[in-house]
Coordinates of C-alpha atoms in Angstrom, one line a residue:
X471 CA 0.2 0.3 0.1
X472 CA 1.7 3.8 -0.4
X473 CA 2.6 5.9 1.8
X474 CA -0.1 8.9 2.7
X475 CA 1.4 11.9 2.1
X476 CA 1.4 13.8 6.0
X477 CA -1.3 16.1 4.5
X478 CA -4.7 16.6 2.0
X479 CA -3.5 19.0 -1.2
X480 CA -4.0 22.4 0.3
X481 CA -5.1 24.4 -3.1
X482 CA -8.1 21.4 -3.0
X483 CA -8.7 22.4 0.6
X484 CA -8.0 26.1 0.1
X485 CA -10.9 26.9 -1.9
X486 CA -13.2 25.4 -0.7
X487 CA -12.7 27.0 2.9
X488 CA -12.9 30.6 0.9
X489 CA -15.6 29.6 -1.2
X490 CA -17.4 28.4 1.9
X491 CA -16.4 31.7 3.5
X492 CA -18.3 34.2 1.0
X493 CA -20.8 31.6 1.0
X494 CA -22.0 32.4 4.3
X495 CA -21.1 36.3 4.2
X496 CA -23.9 36.1 0.9
X497 CA -26.2 34.1 2.8
X498 CA -26.5 36.6 5.5
X499 CA -26.7 39.0 3.0
X500 CA -28.8 38.3 0.6
X501 CA -30.9 36.4 3.3
X502 CA -31.0 39.3 6.2
X503 CA -34.3 41.2 4.6
X504 CA -36.7 38.2 3.7
X505 CA -35.8 36.4 6.6
X506 CA -36.5 39.7 9.0
X507 CA -39.9 39.9 7.0
X508 CA -40.9 36.0 7.3
X509 CA -39.1 35.2 10.8
X510 CA -38.4 38.3 12.4
X511 CA -34.5 37.5 12.7
X512 CA -32.1 38.8 10.1
X513 CA -29.7 36.0 10.9
X514 CA -32.1 33.3 10.3
X515 CA -30.8 31.9 7.1
X516 CA -27.5 32.8 8.4
X517 CA -27.6 30.5 12.2
X518 CA -29.1 27.6 9.8
X519 CA -26.2 27.8 7.1
X520 CA -23.7 28.4 10.2
X521 CA -25.5 25.1 11.6
X522 CA -25.2 22.6 8.6
X523 CA -21.5 23.9 7.6
X524 CA -20.7 22.9 11.0
X525 CA -21.9 19.7 10.2
X526 CA -20.4 19.3 6.7
X527 CA -16.7 20.7 8.0
X528 CA -16.9 17.8 10.5
X529 CA -18.0 15.1 8.3
X530 CA -15.7 16.8 5.4
X531 CA -12.9 16.0 8.3
X532 CA -13.5 12.9 9.2
X533 CA -13.7 11.6 5.7
X534 CA -10.7 12.8 4.7
X535 CA -9.1 10.8 7.2
X536 CA -11.0 7.8 6.4
X537 CA -9.2 5.5 3.9
X538 CA -11.1 6.3 0.7
X539 CA -11.2 2.3 -0.8
X540 CA -13.5 1.4 1.8
X541 CA -15.6 2.9 0.6
X542 CA -16.0 0.1 -2.6
X543 CA -17.6 -2.4 0.4
X544 CA -20.3 0.4 0.7
X545 CA -21.0 1.3 -2.9
X546 CA -24.2 -0.5 -3.8
X547 CA -25.5 -0.8 -0.3
X548 CA -25.5 3.4 -0.8
X549 CA -27.3 3.1 -4.1
X550 CA -30.1 0.8 -2.4
X551 CA -30.6 2.8 0.3
X552 CA -30.2 6.1 -2.3
X553 CA -33.4 4.6 -4.6
X554 CA -35.0 3.8 -1.3
X555 CA -35.4 6.9 -0.1
X556 CA -35.9 8.3 -3.8
X557 CA -39.3 6.0 -3.6
X558 CA -40.0 7.2 0.0
X559 CA -40.0 11.2 -1.2
X560 CA -43.1 9.9 -3.3
X561 CA -45.3 8.7 -0.9
X562 CA -48.3 10.2 -0.4
X563 CA -47.8 12.0 3.5
X564 CA -43.7 11.1 3.5
X565 CA -42.2 13.5 1.3
X566 CA -42.2 17.1 1.5
X567 CA -43.3 19.3 -1.1
X568 CA -40.9 22.5 -1.1
X569 CA -41.2 24.6 -4.0
X570 CA -43.2 22.6 -6.4
X571 CA -41.3 19.7 -5.9
X572 CA -41.5 16.6 -3.9
X573 CA -38.3 16.3 -3.0
X574 CA -37.4 16.1 1.1
X575 CA -38.0 13.8 3.8
X576 CA -38.3 15.6 7.3
X577 CA -40.3 17.6 9.7
X578 CA -41.0 21.2 9.6
X579 CA -38.2 23.1 8.2
X580 CA -35.8 20.7 9.1
X581 CA -35.3 17.8 6.3
X582 CA -33.0 15.8 3.9
X583 CA -32.9 15.7 -0.1
X584 CA -32.4 12.3 -1.1
X585 CA -31.5 12.9 -4.9
X586 CA -28.4 15.0 -2.8
X587 CA -27.2 11.4 -1.2
X588 CA -28.1 9.4 -4.5
X589 CA -25.5 11.9 -6.3
X590 CA -22.8 11.1 -4.1
X591 CA -23.9 6.8 -3.9
X592 CA -24.4 6.5 -8.2
X593 CA -20.7 8.2 -8.5
X594 CA -19.2 5.5 -6.2
X595 CA -21.7 2.6 -7.7
X596 CA -20.2 3.4 -11.0
X597 CA -16.5 4.1 -9.8
X598 CA -16.8 0.6 -7.9
X599 CA -18.1 -1.1 -11.1
X600 CA -16.2 0.2 -14.1
X601 CA -13.0 -0.5 -11.3
X602 CA -13.5 -3.4 -11.0
X603 CA -13.6 -5.0 -14.1
X604 CA -12.2 -2.1 -16.5
X605 CA -13.2 -4.0 -19.7
X606 CA -16.9 -4.6 -19.3
X607 CA -17.6 -0.7 -20.3
X608 CA -16.1 -1.7 -23.7
X609 CA -19.5 -3.9 -24.1
X610 CA -22.6 -2.0 -24.9
X611 CA -24.9 -4.8 -23.8
X612 CA -23.0 -6.3 -20.1
X613 CA -20.9 -3.2 -19.6
X614 CA -22.8 0.6 -20.9
X615 CA -26.0 -0.8 -20.2
X616 CA -26.4 -2.5 -17.4
X617 CA -25.5 1.7 -15.9
X618 CA -27.3 3.0 -17.9
X619 CA -30.0 0.8 -16.4
X620 CA -29.1 1.8 -13.0
X621 CA -29.0 5.9 -13.5
X622 CA -31.7 5.5 -15.6
X623 CA -33.5 4.6 -13.0
X624 CA -32.5 6.9 -10.4
X625 CA -32.8 9.3 -13.1
X626 CA -36.0 8.8 -13.4
X627 CA -37.5 8.8 -10.0
X628 CA -36.0 12.4 -9.5
X629 CA -38.0 13.4 -12.2
X630 CA -41.0 12.0 -10.9
X631 CA -40.3 14.7 -8.0
X632 CA -40.3 16.1 -10.1
X633 CA -36.5 18.1 -10.1
X634 CA -34.9 18.6 -13.2
X635 CA -31.4 20.3 -12.1
X636 CA -30.5 17.6 -9.5
X637 CA -31.2 15.3 -12.2
X638 CA -29.1 16.3 -14.7
X639 CA -25.8 16.9 -11.7
X640 CA -26.7 13.4 -11.3
X641 CA -26.4 12.5 -14.5
X642 CA -23.8 14.8 -16.1
X643 CA -21.3 13.2 -13.1
X644 CA -22.1 9.6 -13.8
X645 CA -21.2 9.7 -17.4
X646 CA -17.8 11.6 -16.4
X647 CA -16.8 8.7 -14.7
X648 CA -18.5 6.3 -17.2
X649 CA -16.4 8.5 -20.4
X650 CA -12.7 8.4 -18.1
X651 CA -13.5 4.4 -17.3
X652 CA -13.0 4.5 -21.2
X653 CA -16.6 3.5 -22.9
X654 CA -16.7 4.1 -26.2
X655 CA -16.4 7.2 -28.1
X656 CA -19.7 5.7 -30.6
X657 CA -21.5 4.4 -27.8
X658 CA -21.4 7.7 -25.8
X659 CA -22.6 9.4 -29.2
X660 CA -25.3 7.2 -29.6
X661 CA -25.7 7.9 -26.0
X662 CA -26.1 11.8 -26.4
X663 CA -28.3 11.4 -29.2
X664 CA -31.1 9.9 -27.1
X665 CA -30.3 11.7 -24.7
X666 CA -31.2 14.6 -26.5
X667 CA -34.5 12.8 -27.7
X668 CA -35.3 12.2 -23.7
X669 CA -34.7 16.3 -22.7
X670 CA -36.8 17.0 -25.9
X671 CA -39.4 14.9 -24.6
X672 CA -39.2 15.8 -21.1
X673 CA -39.9 19.2 -22.1
X674 CA -42.7 18.4 -24.1
X675 CA -44.3 16.8 -21.0
X676 CA -44.5 19.5 -19.0
X677 CA -46.1 22.9 -20.2
X678 CA -44.0 24.5 -17.6
X679 CA -40.6 23.5 -19.1
X680 CA -41.9 23.7 -22.3
X681 CA -42.4 28.2 -20.7
X682 CA -39.4 28.6 -19.3
X683 CA -37.5 26.9 -22.8
X684 CA -39.7 30.3 -24.4
X685 CA -39.2 32.6 -21.8
X686 CA -35.1 31.7 -22.1
X687 CA -35.1 32.4 -25.5
X688 CA -37.6 35.7 -25.3
X689 CA -37.7 36.3 -21.3
X690 CA -39.3 39.6 -22.1
X691 CA -42.4 38.0 -23.9
X692 CA -43.4 36.8 -20.7
X693 CA -41.4 39.4 -17.9
X694 CA -44.2 39.1 -14.9
X695 CA -44.3 35.6 -16.0
X696 CA -41.9 32.5 -16.6
X697 CA -39.4 35.3 -18.2
X698 CA -39.4 36.7 -14.8
X699 CA -36.3 34.8 -12.7
X700 CA -34.1 35.4 -15.8
X701 CA -35.5 39.2 -16.1
X702 CA -34.8 39.8 -12.2
X703 CA -31.0 37.9 -12.3
X704 CA -30.2 40.3 -15.5
X705 CA -31.4 43.1 -13.4
X706 CA -29.2 42.1 -9.7
X707 CA -25.8 41.5 -12.4
X708 CA -26.0 44.6 -14.7
X709 CA -25.4 46.9 -12.5
X710 CA -22.8 45.4 -10.1
X711 CA -20.8 46.6 -12.9
X712 CA -16.9 46.4 -12.7
X713 CA -16.4 46.9 -8.6
X714 CA -20.3 45.9 -7.3
X715 CA -22.8 47.9 -5.7
X716 CA -21.3 47.3 -2.0
X717 CA -22.0 44.5 0.3
X718 CA -25.6 44.3 2.0
X719 CA -26.8 47.2 -0.4
X720 CA -28.4 44.7 -3.2
X721 CA -31.2 46.0 -4.6
X722 CA -32.7 42.8 -5.9
X723 CA -33.2 40.8 -2.4
X724 CA -36.0 43.6 -1.6
X725 CA -38.6 41.1 -3.1
X726 CA -37.7 41.5 -6.3
X727 CA -35.5 38.3 -7.0
X728 CA -37.1 35.0 -5.8
X729 CA -34.8 33.1 -3.8
X730 CA -32.0 35.3 -3.7
X731 CA -30.1 33.0 -0.6
X732 CA -30.5 30.3 -2.5
X733 CA -30.7 29.5 -6.8
X734 CA -29.4 33.0 -7.4
X735 CA -27.2 33.4 -4.6
X736 CA -24.6 34.3 -7.7
X737 CA -26.5 37.2 -8.6
X738 CA -26.8 38.6 -5.4
X739 CA -22.9 38.0 -5.3
X740 CA -22.6 39.9 -9.1
X741 CA -24.7 43.0 -7.9
X742 CA -22.7 43.7 -4.6
X743 CA -19.5 42.5 -5.8
X744 CA -19.3 43.2 -9.2
X745 CA -17.4 41.0 -11.5
X746 CA -14.4 41.0 -10.1
X747 CA -16.1 38.9 -7.2
X748 CA -18.2 37.4 -9.2
X749 CA -15.1 36.4 -11.3
X750 CA -13.4 35.6 -8.0
X751 CA -15.5 33.0 -7.5
X752 CA -15.9 31.6 -10.6
X753 CA -12.1 30.9 -10.5
X754 CA -11.9 28.9 -7.1
X755 CA -14.6 27.1 -8.7
X756 CA -11.7 26.3 -11.5
X757 CA -9.0 26.0 -8.9
X758 CA -11.3 23.8 -7.4
X759 CA -12.0 21.6 -10.0
X760 CA -8.2 21.4 -11.2
X761 CA -7.4 20.0 -8.8
X762 CA -8.8 17.6 -8.3
X763 CA -9.0 16.3 -11.4
X764 CA -5.9 16.1 -10.9
X765 CA -5.2 14.0 -8.3
X766 CA -7.7 12.1 -10.6
X767 CA -5.0 11.5 -12.7
X768 CA -2.8 11.4 -10.1
X769 CA -4.8 8.2 -8.1
X770 CA -2.9 5.5 -7.1
X771 CA -5.8 3.0 -8.6
X772 CA -8.8 3.0 -11.0
X773 CA -11.1 3.1 -8.1
X774 CA -9.8 6.5 -6.7
X775 CA -9.3 7.9 -10.1
X776 CA -13.0 7.2 -11.0
X777 CA -14.3 8.0 -7.4
X778 CA -11.6 11.7 -7.8
X779 CA -13.6 12.4 -11.5
X780 CA -17.3 12.3 -10.5
X781 CA -17.1 14.2 -7.1
X782 CA -15.0 16.4 -9.4
X783 CA -17.6 16.2 -12.0
X784 CA -20.9 16.4 -9.3
X785 CA -19.2 20.0 -8.5
X786 CA -18.6 21.7 -12.4
X787 CA -21.4 20.3 -13.3
X788 CA -23.8 21.9 -11.0
X789 CA -21.5 25.0 -10.8
X790 CA -22.2 25.1 -14.8
X791 CA -25.5 25.1 -15.0
X792 CA -26.9 27.2 -11.7
X793 CA -23.8 29.8 -13.2
X794 CA -25.0 29.4 -16.7
X795 CA -29.0 30.2 -15.7
X796 CA -27.9 33.0 -13.0
X797 CA -26.4 34.5 -16.1
X798 CA -29.6 33.9 -18.6
X799 CA -26.3 31.3 -20.3
X800 CA -29.7 28.4 -19.9
X801 CA -33.4 28.0 -19.0
X802 CA -33.5 28.0 -16.0
X803 CA -34.1 25.4 -13.5
X804 CA -34.1 24.9 -10.0
X805 CA -30.7 24.1 -8.4
X806 CA -28.3 25.9 -6.0
X807 CA -24.9 26.8 -6.4
X808 CA -22.3 24.4 -4.6
X809 CA -20.9 25.7 -1.1
X810 CA -22.3 29.0 -1.3
X811 CA -26.1 28.6 -1.8
X812 CA -27.9 28.1 1.4
X813 CA -29.2 24.6 2.1
X814 CA -28.6 22.2 4.7
X815 CA -28.4 18.5 2.3
X816 CA -26.4 20.3 -0.7
X817 CA -23.7 21.9 1.3
X818 CA -23.2 19.0 3.5
X819 CA -23.1 16.4 0.9
X820 CA -20.8 18.4 -0.8
X821 CA -18.6 18.9 2.2
X822 CA -18.9 15.3 2.6
X823 CA -18.0 14.2 -1.1
X824 CA -14.9 16.5 -1.0
X825 CA -13.6 15.3 2.5
X826 CA -13.4 12.0 0.4
X827 CA -11.5 13.2 -2.3
X828 CA -8.8 15.2 0.2
X829 CA -8.2 11.5 1.4
X830 CA -7.6 10.7 -2.3
X831 CA -5.2 12.9 -3.0
X832 CA -3.3 12.2 0.3
X833 CA -2.6 9.0 -1.6
X834 CA -2.0 10.4 -4.9
X835 CA 1.6 10.1 -6.9

């Protein structure tokens, strides 16, 4: 067994902690007015985020000391548990509806989002399965098709909530693992064509998704309906200019921009900290992704390499979708910005996943 490095990769840990710190500041700045109005406490969302950050950091500190190879033994159990939780969410009276999606299990304002857990479980399962027999991915019938069946089942349960954003991250991260494992390009091209056809069918099957597409193409065609969020997000980003309006000086958080502390926290960041602040956040994500991929390349075995790719893929795909939505480059879908947006399940799972990535970096060649 290779000797461990004395410490995990600093250049993974540094951007993680800095993005988290910026996120805590921006959660308070974006939510103070809303929290005071709804709960009589301007620190309400900040207190919750601090609590979840503490839990997530504790999990990260623990997991970066646990040999990542032990998770191979629990990968199958994890994905089975993920399916059970996703099924429970859909049971009336058990799953909790928030933001129009039945995505939560819990009581009152506290709960977990099983789809967040399933993202990590699916990545673990894919990494373990493909690392055990690397040659199986070359066969569509015996290698790629079974993996796609499991992925399709998970995606289908998430879409029944419905939650297209989280489903897209799940699929994107898993496909990155499959690609890194050496899948044939022609199989991936055929899969891409089938995926686009399926996406078109999903959009056509739900009128609200079709309205989001038309609003994406021309948000001002329905400024008070489907185009409202996109327009208000741009109204936040535009006035930010180079250096921003100043911390705490956002105008759009005064009940103009929906969910300023979660899905659209990057908009408030750009409004208050300007192009420089928003670019700094993007550069920190680039640094985190780059060092994560470097860890994947230098991992001592196939499982560590594929697992690192999957974890980095979860973060990268989710960040790209969120920032693409708030800047008008992608249709609106409800998805948080990793490490920054308010939200317990997402924050704790991302930090826990980074803990595993940090452990892999300790064994990197």
